[in-house]
mmCIF file of C-alpha atoms in Angstrom:
data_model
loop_
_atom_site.group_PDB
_atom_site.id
_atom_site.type_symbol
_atom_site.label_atom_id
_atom_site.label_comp_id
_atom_site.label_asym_id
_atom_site.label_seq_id
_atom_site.Cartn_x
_atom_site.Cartn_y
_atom_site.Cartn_z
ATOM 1 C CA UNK A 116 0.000 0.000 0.000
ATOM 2 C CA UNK A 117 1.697 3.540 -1.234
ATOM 3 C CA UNK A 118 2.197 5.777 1.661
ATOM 4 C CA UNK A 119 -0.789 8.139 2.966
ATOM 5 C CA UNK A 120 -0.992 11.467 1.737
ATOM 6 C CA UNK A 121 -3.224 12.680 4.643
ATOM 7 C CA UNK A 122 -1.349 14.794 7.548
ATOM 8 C CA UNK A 123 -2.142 12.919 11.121
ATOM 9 C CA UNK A 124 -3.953 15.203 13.338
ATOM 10 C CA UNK A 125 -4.472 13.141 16.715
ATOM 11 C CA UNK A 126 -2.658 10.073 17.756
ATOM 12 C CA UNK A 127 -2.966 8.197 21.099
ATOM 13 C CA UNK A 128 -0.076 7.033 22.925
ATOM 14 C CA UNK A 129 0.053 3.343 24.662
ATOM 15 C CA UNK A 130 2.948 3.442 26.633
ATOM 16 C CA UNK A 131 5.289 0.784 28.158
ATOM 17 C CA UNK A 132 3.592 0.225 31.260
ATOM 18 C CA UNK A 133 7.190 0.523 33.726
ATOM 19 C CA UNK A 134 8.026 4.705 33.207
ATOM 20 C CA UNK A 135 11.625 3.155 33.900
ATOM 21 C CA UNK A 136 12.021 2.413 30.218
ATOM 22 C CA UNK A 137 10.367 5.225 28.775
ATOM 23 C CA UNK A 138 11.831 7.771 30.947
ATOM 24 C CA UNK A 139 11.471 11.091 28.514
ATOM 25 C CA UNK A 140 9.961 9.485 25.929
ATOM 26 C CA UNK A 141 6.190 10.977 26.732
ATOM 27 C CA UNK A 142 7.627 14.257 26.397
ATOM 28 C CA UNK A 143 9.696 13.698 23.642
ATOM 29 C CA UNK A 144 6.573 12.907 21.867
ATOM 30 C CA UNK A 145 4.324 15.719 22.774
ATOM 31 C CA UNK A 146 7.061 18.222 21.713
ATOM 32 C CA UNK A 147 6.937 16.409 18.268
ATOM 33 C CA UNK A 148 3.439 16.577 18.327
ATOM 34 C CA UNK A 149 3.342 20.308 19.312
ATOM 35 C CA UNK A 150 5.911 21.430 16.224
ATOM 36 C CA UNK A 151 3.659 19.108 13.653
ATOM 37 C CA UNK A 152 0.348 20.480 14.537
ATOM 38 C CA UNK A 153 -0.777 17.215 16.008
ATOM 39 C CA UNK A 154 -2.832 16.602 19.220
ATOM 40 C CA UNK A 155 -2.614 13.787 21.888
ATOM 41 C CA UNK A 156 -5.970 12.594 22.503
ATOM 42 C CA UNK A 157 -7.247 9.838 24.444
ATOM 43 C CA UNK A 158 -10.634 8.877 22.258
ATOM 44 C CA UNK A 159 -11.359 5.871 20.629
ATOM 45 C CA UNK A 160 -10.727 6.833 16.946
ATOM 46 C CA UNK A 161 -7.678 8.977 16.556
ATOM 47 C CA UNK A 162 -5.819 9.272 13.465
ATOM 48 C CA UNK A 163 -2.828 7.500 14.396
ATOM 49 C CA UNK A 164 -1.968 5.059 17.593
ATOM 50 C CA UNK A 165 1.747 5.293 18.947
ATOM 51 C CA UNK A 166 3.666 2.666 20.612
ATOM 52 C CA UNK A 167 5.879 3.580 23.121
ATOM 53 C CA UNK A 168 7.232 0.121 24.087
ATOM 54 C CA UNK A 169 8.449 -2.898 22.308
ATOM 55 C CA UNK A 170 6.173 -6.190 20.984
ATOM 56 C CA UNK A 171 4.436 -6.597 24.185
ATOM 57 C CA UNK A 172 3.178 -2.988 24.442
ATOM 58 C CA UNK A 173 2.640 -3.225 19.828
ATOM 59 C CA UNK A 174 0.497 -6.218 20.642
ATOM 60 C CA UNK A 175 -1.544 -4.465 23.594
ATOM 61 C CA UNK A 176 -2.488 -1.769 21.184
ATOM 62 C CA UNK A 177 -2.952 -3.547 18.604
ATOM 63 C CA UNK A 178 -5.907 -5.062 20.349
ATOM 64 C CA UNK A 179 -7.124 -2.237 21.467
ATOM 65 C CA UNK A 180 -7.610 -0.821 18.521
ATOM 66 C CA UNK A 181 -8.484 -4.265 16.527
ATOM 67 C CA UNK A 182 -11.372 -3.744 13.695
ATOM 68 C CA UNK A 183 -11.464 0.735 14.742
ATOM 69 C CA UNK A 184 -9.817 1.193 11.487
ATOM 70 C CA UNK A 185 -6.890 3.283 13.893
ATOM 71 C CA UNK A 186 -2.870 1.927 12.185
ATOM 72 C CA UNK A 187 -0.546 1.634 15.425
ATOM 73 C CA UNK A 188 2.959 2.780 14.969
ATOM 74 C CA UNK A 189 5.741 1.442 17.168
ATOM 75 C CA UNK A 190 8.951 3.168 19.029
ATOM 76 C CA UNK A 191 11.031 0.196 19.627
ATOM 77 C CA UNK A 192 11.532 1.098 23.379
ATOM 78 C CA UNK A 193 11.752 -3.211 23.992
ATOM 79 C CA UNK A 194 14.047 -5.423 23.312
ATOM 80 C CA UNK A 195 13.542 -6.793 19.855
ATOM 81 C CA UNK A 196 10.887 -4.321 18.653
ATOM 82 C CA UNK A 197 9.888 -7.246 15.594
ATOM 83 C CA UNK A 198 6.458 -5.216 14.972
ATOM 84 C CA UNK A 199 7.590 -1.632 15.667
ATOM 85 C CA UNK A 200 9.029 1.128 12.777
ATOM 86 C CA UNK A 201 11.967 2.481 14.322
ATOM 87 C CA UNK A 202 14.662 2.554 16.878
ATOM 88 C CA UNK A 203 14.009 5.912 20.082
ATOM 89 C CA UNK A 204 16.769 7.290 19.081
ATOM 90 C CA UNK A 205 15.136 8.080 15.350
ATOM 91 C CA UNK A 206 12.033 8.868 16.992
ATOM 92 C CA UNK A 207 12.236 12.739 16.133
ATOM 93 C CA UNK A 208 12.556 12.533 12.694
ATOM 94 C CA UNK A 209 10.921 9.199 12.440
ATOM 95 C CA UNK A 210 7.431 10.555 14.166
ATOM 96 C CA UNK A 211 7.724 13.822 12.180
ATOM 97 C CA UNK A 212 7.611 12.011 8.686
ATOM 98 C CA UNK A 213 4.657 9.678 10.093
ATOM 99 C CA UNK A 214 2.829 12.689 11.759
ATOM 100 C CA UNK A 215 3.023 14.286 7.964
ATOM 101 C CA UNK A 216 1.110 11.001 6.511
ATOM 102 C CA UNK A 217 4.973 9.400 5.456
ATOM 103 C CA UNK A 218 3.759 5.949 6.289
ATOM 104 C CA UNK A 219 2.161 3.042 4.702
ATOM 105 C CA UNK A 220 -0.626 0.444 6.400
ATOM 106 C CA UNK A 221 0.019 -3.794 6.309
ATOM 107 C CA UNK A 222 -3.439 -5.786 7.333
ATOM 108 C CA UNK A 223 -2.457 -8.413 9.669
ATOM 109 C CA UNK A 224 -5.077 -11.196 10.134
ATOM 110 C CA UNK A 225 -6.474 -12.542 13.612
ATOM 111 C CA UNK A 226 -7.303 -15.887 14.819
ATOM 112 C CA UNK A 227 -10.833 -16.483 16.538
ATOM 113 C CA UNK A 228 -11.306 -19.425 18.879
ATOM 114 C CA UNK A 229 -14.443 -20.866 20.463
ATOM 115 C CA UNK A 230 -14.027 -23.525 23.653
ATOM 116 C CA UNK A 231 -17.701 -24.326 24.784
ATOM 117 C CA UNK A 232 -19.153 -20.972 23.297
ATOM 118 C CA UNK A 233 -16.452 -18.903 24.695
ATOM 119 C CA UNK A 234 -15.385 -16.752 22.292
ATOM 120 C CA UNK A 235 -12.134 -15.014 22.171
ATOM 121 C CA UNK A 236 -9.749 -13.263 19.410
ATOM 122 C CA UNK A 237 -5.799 -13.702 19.243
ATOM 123 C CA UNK A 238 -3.283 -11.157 17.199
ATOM 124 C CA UNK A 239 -0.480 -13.986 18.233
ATOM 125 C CA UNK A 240 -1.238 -17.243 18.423
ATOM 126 C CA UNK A 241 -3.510 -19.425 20.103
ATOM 127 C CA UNK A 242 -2.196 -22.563 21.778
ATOM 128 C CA UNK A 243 -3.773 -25.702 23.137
ATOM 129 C CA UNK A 244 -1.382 -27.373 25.748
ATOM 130 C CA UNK A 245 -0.571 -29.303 29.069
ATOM 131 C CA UNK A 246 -2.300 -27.956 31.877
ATOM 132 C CA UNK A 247 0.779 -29.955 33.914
ATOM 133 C CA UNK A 248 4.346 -29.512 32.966
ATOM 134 C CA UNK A 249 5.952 -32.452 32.091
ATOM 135 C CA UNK A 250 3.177 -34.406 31.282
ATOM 136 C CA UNK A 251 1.911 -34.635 27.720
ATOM 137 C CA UNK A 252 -1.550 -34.647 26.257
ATOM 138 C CA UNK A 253 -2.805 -36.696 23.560
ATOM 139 C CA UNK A 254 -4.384 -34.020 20.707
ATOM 140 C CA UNK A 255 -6.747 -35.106 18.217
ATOM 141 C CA UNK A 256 -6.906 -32.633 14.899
ATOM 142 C CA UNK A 257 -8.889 -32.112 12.233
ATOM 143 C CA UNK A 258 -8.551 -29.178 9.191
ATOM 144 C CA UNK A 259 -11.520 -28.364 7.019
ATOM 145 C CA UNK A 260 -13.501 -31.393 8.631
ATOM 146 C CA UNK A 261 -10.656 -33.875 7.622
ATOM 147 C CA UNK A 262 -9.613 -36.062 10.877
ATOM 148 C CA UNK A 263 -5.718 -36.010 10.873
ATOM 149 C CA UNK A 264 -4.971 -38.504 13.769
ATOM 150 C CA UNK A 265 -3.838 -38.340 17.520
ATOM 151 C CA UNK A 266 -0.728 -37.284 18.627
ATOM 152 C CA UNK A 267 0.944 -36.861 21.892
ATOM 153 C CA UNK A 268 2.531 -33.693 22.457
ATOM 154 C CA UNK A 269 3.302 -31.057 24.776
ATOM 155 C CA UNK A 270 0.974 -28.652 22.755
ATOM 156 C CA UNK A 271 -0.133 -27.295 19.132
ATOM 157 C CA UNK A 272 -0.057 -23.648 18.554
ATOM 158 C CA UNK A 273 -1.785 -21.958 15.949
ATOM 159 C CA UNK A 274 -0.125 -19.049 14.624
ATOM 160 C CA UNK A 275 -0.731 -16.295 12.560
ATOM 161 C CA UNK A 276 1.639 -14.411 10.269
ATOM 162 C CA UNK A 277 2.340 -12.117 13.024
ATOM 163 C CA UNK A 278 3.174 -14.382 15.584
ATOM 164 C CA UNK A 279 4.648 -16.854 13.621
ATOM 165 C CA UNK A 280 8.033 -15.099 14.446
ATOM 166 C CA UNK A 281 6.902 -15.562 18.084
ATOM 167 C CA UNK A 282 6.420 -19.029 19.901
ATOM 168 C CA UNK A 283 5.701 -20.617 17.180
ATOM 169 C CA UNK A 284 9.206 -19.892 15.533
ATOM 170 C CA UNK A 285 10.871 -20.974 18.547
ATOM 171 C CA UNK A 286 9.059 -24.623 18.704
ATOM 172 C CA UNK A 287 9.971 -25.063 14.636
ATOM 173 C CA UNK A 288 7.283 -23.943 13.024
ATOM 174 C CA UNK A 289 7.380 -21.584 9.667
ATOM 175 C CA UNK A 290 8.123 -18.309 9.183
ATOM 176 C CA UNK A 291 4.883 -16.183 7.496
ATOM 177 C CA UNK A 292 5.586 -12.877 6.614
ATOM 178 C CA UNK A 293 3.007 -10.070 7.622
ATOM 179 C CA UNK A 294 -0.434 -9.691 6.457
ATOM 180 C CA UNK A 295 -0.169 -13.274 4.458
ATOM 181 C CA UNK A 296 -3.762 -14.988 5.100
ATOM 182 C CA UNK A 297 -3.009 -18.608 6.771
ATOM 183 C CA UNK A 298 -2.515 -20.177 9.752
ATOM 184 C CA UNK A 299 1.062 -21.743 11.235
ATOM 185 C CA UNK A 300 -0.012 -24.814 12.816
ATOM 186 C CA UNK A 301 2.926 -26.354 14.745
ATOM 187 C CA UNK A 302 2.914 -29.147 17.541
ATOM 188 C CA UNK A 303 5.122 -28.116 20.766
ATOM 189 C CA UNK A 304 8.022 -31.591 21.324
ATOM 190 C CA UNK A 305 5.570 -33.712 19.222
ATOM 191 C CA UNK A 306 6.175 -37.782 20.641
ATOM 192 C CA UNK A 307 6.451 -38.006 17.006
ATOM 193 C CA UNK A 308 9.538 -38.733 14.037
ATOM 194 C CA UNK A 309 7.194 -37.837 11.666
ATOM 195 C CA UNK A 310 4.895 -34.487 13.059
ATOM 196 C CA UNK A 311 5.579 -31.779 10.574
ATOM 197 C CA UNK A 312 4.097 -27.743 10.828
ATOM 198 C CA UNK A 313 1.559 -27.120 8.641
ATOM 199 C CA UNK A 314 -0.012 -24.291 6.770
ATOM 200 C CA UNK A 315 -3.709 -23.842 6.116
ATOM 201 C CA UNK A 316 -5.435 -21.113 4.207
ATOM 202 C CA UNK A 317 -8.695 -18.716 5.385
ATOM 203 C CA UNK A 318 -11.830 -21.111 5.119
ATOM 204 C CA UNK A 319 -11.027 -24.183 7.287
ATOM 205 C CA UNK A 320 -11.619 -24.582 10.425
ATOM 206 C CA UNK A 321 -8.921 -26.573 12.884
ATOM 207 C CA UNK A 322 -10.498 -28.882 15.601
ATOM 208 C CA UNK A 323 -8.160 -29.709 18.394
ATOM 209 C CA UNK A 324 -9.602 -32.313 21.021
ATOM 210 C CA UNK A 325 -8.499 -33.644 23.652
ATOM 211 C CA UNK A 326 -8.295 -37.201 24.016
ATOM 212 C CA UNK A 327 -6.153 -37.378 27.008
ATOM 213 C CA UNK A 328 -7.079 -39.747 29.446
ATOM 214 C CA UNK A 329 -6.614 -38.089 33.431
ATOM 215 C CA UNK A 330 -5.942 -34.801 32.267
ATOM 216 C CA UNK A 331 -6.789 -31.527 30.474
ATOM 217 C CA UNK A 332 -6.069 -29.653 27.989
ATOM 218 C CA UNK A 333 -5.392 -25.427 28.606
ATOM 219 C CA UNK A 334 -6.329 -23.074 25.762
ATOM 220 C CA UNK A 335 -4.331 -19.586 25.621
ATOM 221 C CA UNK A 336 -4.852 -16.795 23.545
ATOM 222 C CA UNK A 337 -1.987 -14.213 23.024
ATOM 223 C CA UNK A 338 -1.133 -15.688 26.290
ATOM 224 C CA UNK A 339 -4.229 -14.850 28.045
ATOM 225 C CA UNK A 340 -5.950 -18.032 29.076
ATOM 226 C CA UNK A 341 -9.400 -19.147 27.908
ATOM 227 C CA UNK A 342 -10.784 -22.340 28.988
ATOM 228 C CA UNK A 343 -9.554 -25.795 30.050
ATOM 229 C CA UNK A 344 -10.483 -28.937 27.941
ATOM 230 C CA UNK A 345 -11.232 -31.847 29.628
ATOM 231 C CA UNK A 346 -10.979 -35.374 28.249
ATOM 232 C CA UNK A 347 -13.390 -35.180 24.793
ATOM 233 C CA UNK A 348 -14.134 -31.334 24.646
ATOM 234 C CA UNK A 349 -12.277 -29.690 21.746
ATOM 235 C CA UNK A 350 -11.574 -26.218 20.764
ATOM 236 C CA UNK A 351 -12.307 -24.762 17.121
ATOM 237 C CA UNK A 352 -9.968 -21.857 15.876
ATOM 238 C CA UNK A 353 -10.170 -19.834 12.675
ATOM 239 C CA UNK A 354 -8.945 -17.007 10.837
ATOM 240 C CA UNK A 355 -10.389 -13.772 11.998
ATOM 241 C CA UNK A 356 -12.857 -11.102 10.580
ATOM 242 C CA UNK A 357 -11.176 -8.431 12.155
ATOM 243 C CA UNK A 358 -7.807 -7.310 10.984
ATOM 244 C CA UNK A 359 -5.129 -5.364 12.339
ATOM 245 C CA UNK A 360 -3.638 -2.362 11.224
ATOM 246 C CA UNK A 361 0.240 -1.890 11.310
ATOM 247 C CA UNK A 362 1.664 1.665 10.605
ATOM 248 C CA UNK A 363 5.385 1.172 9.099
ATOM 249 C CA UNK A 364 7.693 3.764 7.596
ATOM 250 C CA UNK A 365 7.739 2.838 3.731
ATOM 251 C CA UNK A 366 11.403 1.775 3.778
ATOM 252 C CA UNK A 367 10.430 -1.117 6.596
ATOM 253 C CA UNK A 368 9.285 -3.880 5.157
ATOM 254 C CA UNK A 369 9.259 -7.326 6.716
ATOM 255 C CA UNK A 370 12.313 -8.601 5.024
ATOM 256 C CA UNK A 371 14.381 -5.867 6.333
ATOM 257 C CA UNK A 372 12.802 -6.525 10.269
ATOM 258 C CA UNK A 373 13.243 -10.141 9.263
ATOM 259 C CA UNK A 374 16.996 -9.931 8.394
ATOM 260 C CA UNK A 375 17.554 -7.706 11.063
ATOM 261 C CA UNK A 376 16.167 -9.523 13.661
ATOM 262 C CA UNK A 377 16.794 -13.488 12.788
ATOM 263 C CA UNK A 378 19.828 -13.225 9.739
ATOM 264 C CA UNK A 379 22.224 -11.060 11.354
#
């Protein structure tokens, strides 16, 4: 998508929630936002939504702003910053060629997940895993209706594109870049020579079931946990409606975050 050609008038600011790490960073901002014309509000449809933080904080707003139509824009005040458009030490001139519409917008998708009619929505990943540590449950699953088997495991997370650099990178599964339309599905120290990550496209549904004799199941969305399963009960996730908006200078694209982060 080309850059906007509309100057940002408001923005909100989600901040990192320990002042420790943004110590001056709030002010730096509203002095940028003073020169440019722009005003910090605190409504629920500003122009533009700031990150002060790193992923954590990126992933906080980007839920909180999830299907408003409002881009968030991340200062990489974190650690590894994946999801965020610059460094704080590029913040001045960074926020001042956002504030005058130099940015483009990437779509990310979400993943929906209903456990007994509880319904909840993941930017992430949603996982289905041991309730006990060190003890693995036996997952049954199922992709557009077609049974795939049983397999004992420590877990099977499904990933979007956006957090397919997150957990689900770290327990083998495939890198997606941003905004692409699929789900990661990847089992977490499969008892298995031959359990392989998988890729499925919008339109079908995963089951995952529990078939665990003794023992449950937890389900956890963007690490927030929804429900347990018990021994037969099984959880149905999906790609989302709703899509996120991500705000990105136009000369970061995911390959550059992507070679920064992981090739270097």
């Amino acid at each position: 998508m080309p850059p906007s050609a509309e100057r940002v008038r408001t923005v909100e600011v989600v901040s990192h929630g320990d002042p420790g790490v943004i110590a001056g960073a709030v002010a730096r901002l509203e002095t940028i936002a003073t020169e440019a014309g722009v005003e910090i509000v605190d409504v629920d449809d500003p122009d533009l939504a700031v990150v002060l933080g790193g992923d954590g904080t990126t992933l906080r707003a980007l839920h909180r702003f999830l299907g408003t139509g409002v881009p968030v824009l991340g200062v990489n005040f974190g650690r590894v910053g994946f999801l965020t458009t610059m460094s704080q030490d590029d913040m001045e001139a960074g926020l001042r060629r956002a504030f005058a519409g130099e940015y483009r917008i990437v779509e990310l998708p979400t993943l929906e997940v209903n456990v007994d009619g509880l319904e909840a929505v993941a930017v992430n990943d949603i996982v289905c895993g041991t309730s006990t540590i060190g003890r693995m449950v036996e997952l049954a699953w199922a992709v557009g209706g077609e049974d795939l088997g049983v397999l004992p495991c420590d877990g099977l997370i499904c990933a979007t594109s956006t957090g397919s650099t997150a957990y689900n990178l770290s327990s083998g599964g495939p890198v997606l870049m941003w905004g692409l339309d699929a789900i990661a599905v990847t089992f977490v120290s499969p008892h298995s020579l031959h359990a392989r990550p998988l890729v499925i496209p919008r339109g079908l549904d995963l089951v995952v079931r529990n078939e665990t004799r003794n023992a449950s199941a937890r389900v956890i969305a963007d690490g927030s946990p929804i429900g347990e399963l018990a021994r037969g009960r099984q959880a149905t996730v999906r790609l989302g409606e709703r899509r996120c908006l991500l705000a990105l200078l136009p000369e970061m694209t995911f390959f550059h975050r992507y070679r920064d982060t992981f090739a270097s």
